[in-house]
Coordinates of C-alpha atoms in Angstrom, one line a residue:
M1 CA 138.5 200.5 93.7
E2 CA 141.8 202.4 94.3
K3 CA 141.4 206.1 94.4
K4 CA 143.0 208.4 91.9
L5 CA 146.2 209.8 93.3
K6 CA 147.2 213.4 93.2
F7 CA 150.8 214.6 93.3
I8 CA 152.2 218.1 93.6
I9 CA 155.9 218.4 92.6
S10 CA 157.9 221.5 93.1
G11 CA 161.4 222.3 92.2
G12 CA 163.1 224.9 90.0
G13 CA 165.3 227.8 89.3
T14 CA 168.0 225.5 87.7
G15 CA 168.0 222.3 85.7
G16 CA 169.5 220.6 88.7
H17 CA 166.1 221.0 90.5
I18 CA 163.8 220.7 87.5
Y19 CA 165.1 217.5 85.8
P20 CA 165.0 215.4 89.0
A21 CA 161.4 216.6 89.6
I22 CA 160.4 215.6 86.0
A23 CA 162.1 212.2 86.4
I24 CA 160.2 211.5 89.6
A25 CA 156.9 212.5 87.9
N26 CA 157.6 210.2 85.0
E27 CA 158.3 207.2 87.3
L28 CA 155.2 207.9 89.3
K29 CA 153.2 208.2 86.0
S30 CA 154.5 204.9 84.8
R31 CA 153.2 203.2 88.0
H32 CA 150.0 205.3 88.3
A33 CA 148.7 206.0 84.8
D34 CA 145.5 207.8 86.0
A35 CA 147.2 210.0 88.6
E36 CA 147.0 213.8 88.5
F37 CA 150.1 215.9 88.6
L38 CA 150.6 219.6 89.2
F39 CA 154.0 221.2 89.3
V40 CA 154.7 224.5 91.2
G41 CA 157.6 226.7 90.2
A42 CA 158.8 230.2 90.2
K43 CA 157.4 232.7 87.7
D44 CA 159.9 233.7 84.9
K45 CA 162.2 230.7 85.7
M46 CA 163.1 227.9 83.3
E47 CA 160.7 225.4 84.8
M48 CA 157.8 227.4 83.3
Q49 CA 159.0 226.2 79.9
K50 CA 160.6 222.9 80.7
V51 CA 157.8 221.3 82.7
P52 CA 155.1 221.9 80.0
Q53 CA 157.5 220.6 77.4
A54 CA 157.7 217.4 79.5
G55 CA 153.9 217.2 79.4
Y56 CA 152.9 218.5 82.8
K57 CA 150.8 221.4 84.1
I58 CA 152.6 224.0 86.2
K59 CA 151.6 227.0 88.3
G60 CA 154.1 229.9 89.0
L61 CA 154.8 231.6 92.3
W62 CA 156.1 235.2 92.7
I63 CA 159.3 234.2 94.4
A64 CA 163.0 234.6 93.9
G65 CA 166.2 234.0 95.9
I66 CA 168.0 236.6 98.0
Q67 CA 170.9 238.3 96.2
R68 CA 174.4 238.5 97.9
K69 CA 174.3 242.3 97.7
I70 CA 171.8 244.9 98.6
T71 CA 169.3 245.2 95.7
V72 CA 165.7 246.1 95.1
Q73 CA 165.0 242.4 94.7
N74 CA 166.1 241.8 98.3
L75 CA 163.8 244.5 99.6
M76 CA 161.0 242.8 97.8
F77 CA 161.7 239.4 99.2
P78 CA 159.4 239.6 102.2
F79 CA 156.5 240.5 100.0
K80 CA 157.3 237.8 97.5
L81 CA 157.6 235.2 100.3
F82 CA 154.2 236.2 101.7
S83 CA 152.6 236.1 98.3
S84 CA 154.1 232.7 97.5
L85 CA 152.9 231.2 100.8
W86 CA 149.4 232.6 100.3
T87 CA 149.3 231.4 96.7
S88 CA 150.6 228.0 97.8
F89 CA 147.8 227.7 100.3
F90 CA 145.2 228.2 97.6
I91 CA 146.9 225.8 95.2
L92 CA 146.9 223.1 97.9
Q93 CA 143.4 223.7 99.0
Q94 CA 142.1 223.5 95.4
F95 CA 144.2 220.6 94.1
K96 CA 144.1 218.5 97.4
P97 CA 147.3 216.4 96.8
D98 CA 148.0 213.2 98.5
I99 CA 151.6 214.2 98.9
V100 CA 153.9 217.1 98.0
I101 CA 157.4 216.4 96.7
G102 CA 160.1 219.1 96.7
T103 CA 163.4 218.9 94.8
G104 CA 164.8 222.3 95.9
G105 CA 164.5 226.0 95.1
F106 CA 162.5 228.8 96.8
A107 CA 159.2 227.9 95.2
S108 CA 159.6 224.4 96.5
G109 CA 160.2 225.8 100.0
A110 CA 157.0 227.8 100.0
V111 CA 154.8 224.9 98.9
L112 CA 156.3 222.4 101.3
K113 CA 156.1 224.8 104.2
V114 CA 152.4 225.3 103.7
A115 CA 151.8 221.6 103.0
S116 CA 153.3 220.7 106.3
L117 CA 151.2 223.3 108.1
L118 CA 148.1 221.7 106.5
G119 CA 149.1 218.2 107.5
I120 CA 149.9 217.0 104.0
P121 CA 152.8 214.5 103.8
T122 CA 156.0 216.0 102.2
V123 CA 159.1 214.4 100.7
I124 CA 162.3 216.3 100.2
Q125 CA 164.8 215.2 97.5
E126 CA 168.2 216.8 98.3
Q127 CA 170.7 216.6 95.4
N128 CA 173.8 218.1 97.0
S129 CA 176.4 217.0 99.5
F130 CA 175.8 220.2 101.4
P131 CA 172.0 221.0 101.7
G132 CA 170.6 224.4 101.0
I133 CA 169.0 226.5 103.7
T134 CA 165.5 225.9 102.3
N135 CA 165.7 222.1 102.7
K136 CA 167.4 222.4 106.1
L137 CA 164.5 224.6 107.4
L138 CA 161.9 222.1 106.0
A139 CA 163.5 218.9 107.1
K140 CA 162.0 218.7 110.6
K141 CA 158.4 218.5 109.2
A142 CA 159.2 216.3 106.2
S143 CA 158.0 212.7 106.1
V144 CA 161.1 211.4 104.3
I145 CA 164.3 213.0 103.0
C146 CA 165.9 211.3 100.0
V147 CA 169.6 212.3 99.8
A148 CA 172.3 211.6 97.3
Y149 CA 175.3 211.5 99.7
E150 CA 176.0 209.8 103.0
G151 CA 177.0 211.8 106.0
L152 CA 174.2 214.4 106.1
E153 CA 173.1 213.6 109.6
K154 CA 174.4 216.9 110.8
Y155 CA 171.9 218.7 108.6
F156 CA 168.8 216.4 108.6
P157 CA 167.1 214.1 111.2
K158 CA 168.9 210.7 110.8
Q159 CA 165.7 208.7 111.1
K160 CA 164.1 210.5 108.2
M161 CA 167.0 210.1 105.7
I162 CA 167.2 207.6 103.0
V163 CA 170.3 207.5 100.7
T164 CA 168.8 207.1 97.2
G165 CA 171.1 209.0 94.9
N166 CA 169.9 211.6 92.4
P167 CA 167.4 210.9 89.6
V168 CA 169.3 210.6 86.3
R169 CA 168.5 209.9 82.6
Q170 CA 167.8 206.2 82.3
D171 CA 169.5 206.2 78.8
L172 CA 172.9 206.5 80.6
L173 CA 172.6 203.0 82.2
D174 CA 174.0 201.2 79.1
I175 CA 176.5 203.9 78.0
D176 CA 179.3 201.4 77.1
D177 CA 177.1 200.2 74.2
K178 CA 176.9 203.7 72.7
R179 CA 180.5 204.5 72.0
I180 CA 180.3 203.6 68.3
K181 CA 177.0 205.5 67.9
G182 CA 178.5 208.5 69.7
L183 CA 181.6 208.6 67.4
T184 CA 179.4 208.3 64.4
Y185 CA 176.8 210.9 65.6
F186 CA 179.5 213.6 66.3
E187 CA 181.6 212.6 63.3
L188 CA 184.6 211.8 65.4
D189 CA 187.9 210.0 64.6
S190 CA 187.9 206.6 66.3
T191 CA 191.7 206.7 66.5
K192 CA 191.8 209.8 68.7
R193 CA 191.0 210.4 72.3
T194 CA 187.8 212.4 72.8
L195 CA 187.5 215.2 75.4
L196 CA 184.0 216.1 76.4
V197 CA 183.6 219.6 77.9
L198 CA 180.4 220.4 79.8
G199 CA 179.4 223.6 81.6
G200 CA 175.7 223.0 81.9
S201 CA 172.8 224.0 79.6
L202 CA 173.5 227.7 80.0
G203 CA 177.2 227.4 79.8
A204 CA 180.1 228.2 82.2
R205 CA 182.0 231.3 81.4
R206 CA 185.3 230.3 83.0
I207 CA 185.4 226.9 81.5
N208 CA 184.7 228.3 78.0
Q209 CA 187.5 230.9 78.5
L210 CA 189.8 228.1 79.5
I211 CA 189.1 225.9 76.5
A212 CA 189.3 228.8 74.1
K213 CA 192.7 229.8 75.5
E214 CA 194.1 226.2 75.6
I215 CA 192.5 224.8 72.4
D216 CA 195.8 224.6 70.5
F217 CA 197.5 223.0 73.5
L218 CA 194.7 220.4 73.7
L219 CA 194.8 219.6 70.0
E220 CA 198.6 219.2 70.1
L221 CA 198.0 216.5 72.7
G222 CA 196.1 214.6 70.0
V223 CA 192.6 214.9 71.4
Q224 CA 189.4 215.8 69.6
I225 CA 186.9 218.0 71.5
V226 CA 183.2 217.9 71.9
W227 CA 182.4 221.2 73.6
Q228 CA 179.0 222.2 75.0
C229 CA 179.6 225.9 75.5
G230 CA 176.0 226.8 76.5
K231 CA 173.4 228.8 74.6
L232 CA 174.5 232.1 76.3
Y233 CA 178.0 231.7 74.8
Y234 CA 177.5 229.9 71.4
D235 CA 177.8 233.0 69.3
E236 CA 181.1 233.8 71.0
Y237 CA 182.7 230.4 70.5
N238 CA 181.1 228.7 67.5
H239 CA 183.9 230.0 65.2
F240 CA 186.1 227.3 66.7
N241 CA 184.0 224.8 64.6
T242 CA 186.3 225.8 61.7
K243 CA 189.2 224.0 63.5
A244 CA 189.8 220.4 62.7
N245 CA 188.8 218.0 65.5
V246 CA 186.7 220.7 67.4
H247 CA 182.9 220.4 67.7
V248 CA 181.2 223.2 69.5
F249 CA 177.5 223.0 70.5
A250 CA 175.1 225.4 72.3
F251 CA 173.4 222.3 73.8
I252 CA 173.9 218.6 73.3
D253 CA 170.6 216.7 72.9
K254 CA 172.1 213.3 72.7
M255 CA 174.0 213.3 76.0
D256 CA 174.1 209.5 76.1
Y257 CA 176.0 209.5 72.8
A258 CA 178.4 212.3 74.0
Y259 CA 179.2 210.3 77.2
G260 CA 179.6 207.1 75.2
A261 CA 182.1 208.8 72.8
A262 CA 184.1 210.5 75.6
D263 CA 187.4 209.3 76.9
V264 CA 187.9 212.1 79.4
I265 CA 185.4 214.7 80.7
I266 CA 185.8 218.3 82.0
S267 CA 182.7 219.4 83.8
R268 CA 181.1 221.6 86.4
S269 CA 180.0 219.7 89.5
G270 CA 176.4 220.4 90.0
A271 CA 174.6 217.6 91.8
S272 CA 172.8 216.2 88.7
S273 CA 176.0 216.3 86.7
V274 CA 178.0 214.5 89.4
S275 CA 175.4 211.8 89.7
E276 CA 175.4 211.3 85.9
L277 CA 179.2 211.1 85.8
C278 CA 179.3 208.5 88.5
I279 CA 177.0 206.3 86.3
V280 CA 178.9 207.1 83.1
G281 CA 182.2 206.1 84.8
K282 CA 184.6 208.1 82.7
P283 CA 187.8 209.9 84.0
T284 CA 186.6 213.4 85.0
L285 CA 188.2 216.7 85.9
F286 CA 185.8 218.8 87.9
I287 CA 186.0 222.6 87.7
P288 CA 183.4 223.7 90.3
S289 CA 181.5 227.0 89.9
P290 CA 182.4 229.3 92.8
N291 CA 179.3 231.4 92.2
V292 CA 176.6 229.0 93.6
S293 CA 175.1 229.3 97.1
E294 CA 177.1 227.9 99.9
D295 CA 179.8 226.6 97.4
H296 CA 177.7 223.5 96.7
Q297 CA 179.7 222.5 93.6
T298 CA 183.1 222.4 95.4
K299 CA 181.5 220.2 98.1
N300 CA 179.9 217.9 95.6
A301 CA 183.2 217.4 93.8
Q302 CA 185.1 217.0 97.1
A303 CA 182.8 214.1 98.0
I304 CA 184.1 212.3 94.9
L305 CA 187.7 213.3 95.4
D306 CA 187.5 211.9 99.0
K307 CA 186.9 208.5 97.3
K308 CA 189.7 209.2 94.8
G309 CA 187.2 209.0 92.0
A310 CA 188.0 212.2 90.1
L311 CA 190.3 215.2 89.8
M312 CA 189.4 218.8 90.7
L313 CA 190.8 222.2 89.9
K314 CA 189.3 225.4 91.3
E315 CA 188.9 228.3 88.9
S316 CA 191.8 230.1 90.8
Q317 CA 194.1 227.2 89.9
L318 CA 193.5 226.9 86.2
E319 CA 196.0 229.4 85.1
D320 CA 198.9 227.7 86.8
E321 CA 197.9 224.0 87.0
F322 CA 195.6 223.1 84.1
R323 CA 198.1 222.1 81.5
N324 CA 200.1 219.9 83.8
V325 CA 197.1 218.2 85.3
F326 CA 195.4 217.6 82.0
A327 CA 198.5 216.4 80.2
D328 CA 199.2 213.9 82.9
L329 CA 195.7 212.6 82.8
I330 CA 195.3 212.2 79.1
S331 CA 198.7 210.5 78.8
N332 CA 198.2 208.1 81.7
D333 CA 196.1 205.1 80.9
E334 CA 196.5 203.6 84.3
K335 CA 195.3 206.7 86.1
Q336 CA 192.3 206.9 83.7
E337 CA 191.3 203.3 84.4
K338 CA 191.6 203.8 88.2
L339 CA 189.5 207.0 88.1
S340 CA 186.9 205.3 86.0
K341 CA 186.5 202.3 88.3
R342 CA 186.4 204.4 91.5
I343 CA 183.8 207.0 90.3
H344 CA 181.6 204.2 88.9
K345 CA 181.6 202.5 92.2
L346 CA 179.8 205.5 93.7
A347 CA 176.9 205.3 91.2
L348 CA 173.4 204.9 92.4
P349 CA 171.6 204.2 89.1
Y350 CA 168.2 203.4 90.4
A351 CA 167.6 206.5 92.4
T352 CA 164.4 207.5 90.8
K353 CA 162.7 204.1 91.5
E354 CA 163.9 204.2 95.1
I355 CA 162.6 207.7 95.6
V356 CA 159.2 206.7 94.2
N357 CA 159.2 203.6 96.4
Q358 CA 159.6 206.0 99.4
I359 CA 156.7 208.2 98.1
E360 CA 154.5 205.1 97.8
N361 CA 155.4 203.9 101.3
I362 CA 154.1 207.2 102.7
I363 CA 150.9 207.2 100.7
Y364 CA 150.0 203.6 101.5
R365 CA 151.2 203.2 105.1

């Protein structure tokens, strides 16, 4: 009789770490219905709500990242790190997992570090084209490192790396069939081009400012706008719903319908977003956030630009270049088609299954 498997999965701080972790858990659960799962995250971070909502248990560590300036939080970091390592030790000893999977974030770093010291196999899932310091430090002891981009040999041991892509929502795989449903759901005009604006679940201040400033310009170009401004900014921007052909949302639940309806997309370039947009295969203008560690988003977008699969404007370029770049894109069907084909070629739609295959290989070898 096959023994009941136990998995610890850790990742958090942002949706880019949490949603891949949940996707991996769901795939494991579909293959091993009687398995036990325990998530480990950072106290007071969004995973403490999102993971239970997905149906999994979670324990929180007292850990947070280092700020870029001198703060009380930074002075507390050594104490938080020691506390997290110590708590991780007790969690691992009590739960006794067969394997520990980390999708990024400081909580993930603490758990994987202790697991490796205890001889428990570990798997790292790195979403970005430029790895964070936590995963770089953990790489040497990891059993396997699942990456989303090629060319990461300078950061990770080559023999441990597998290019799998990033876990994405499986409902995006048949996006072409959802255009009509998307137009109906968002009450859009089928004769107009649709611009989808995404800044992440919390929103992106600079993108919101851009759309608010340029909204009349965009409408004059004949586009209709589906705009996810984020829950932090909805009160500030929801008045634009009074304009014809503008649809503002704090958060879009039916992302497959939004992608299906879109003709052109403006988006941040977090790792999960980039992976989704490759699968969706729509012409995309990336506006990376300059405020993330090690400028991950610019590097993620650049990896697509290097293959001529998207356009990119840095926030510092928006004032001078946005109108010309967007007007040229929305009016140029040939450019849109080329961008669509090139970004779609970069898609790795079965990443979650391949990551779980790697996890199973370690358990059963």
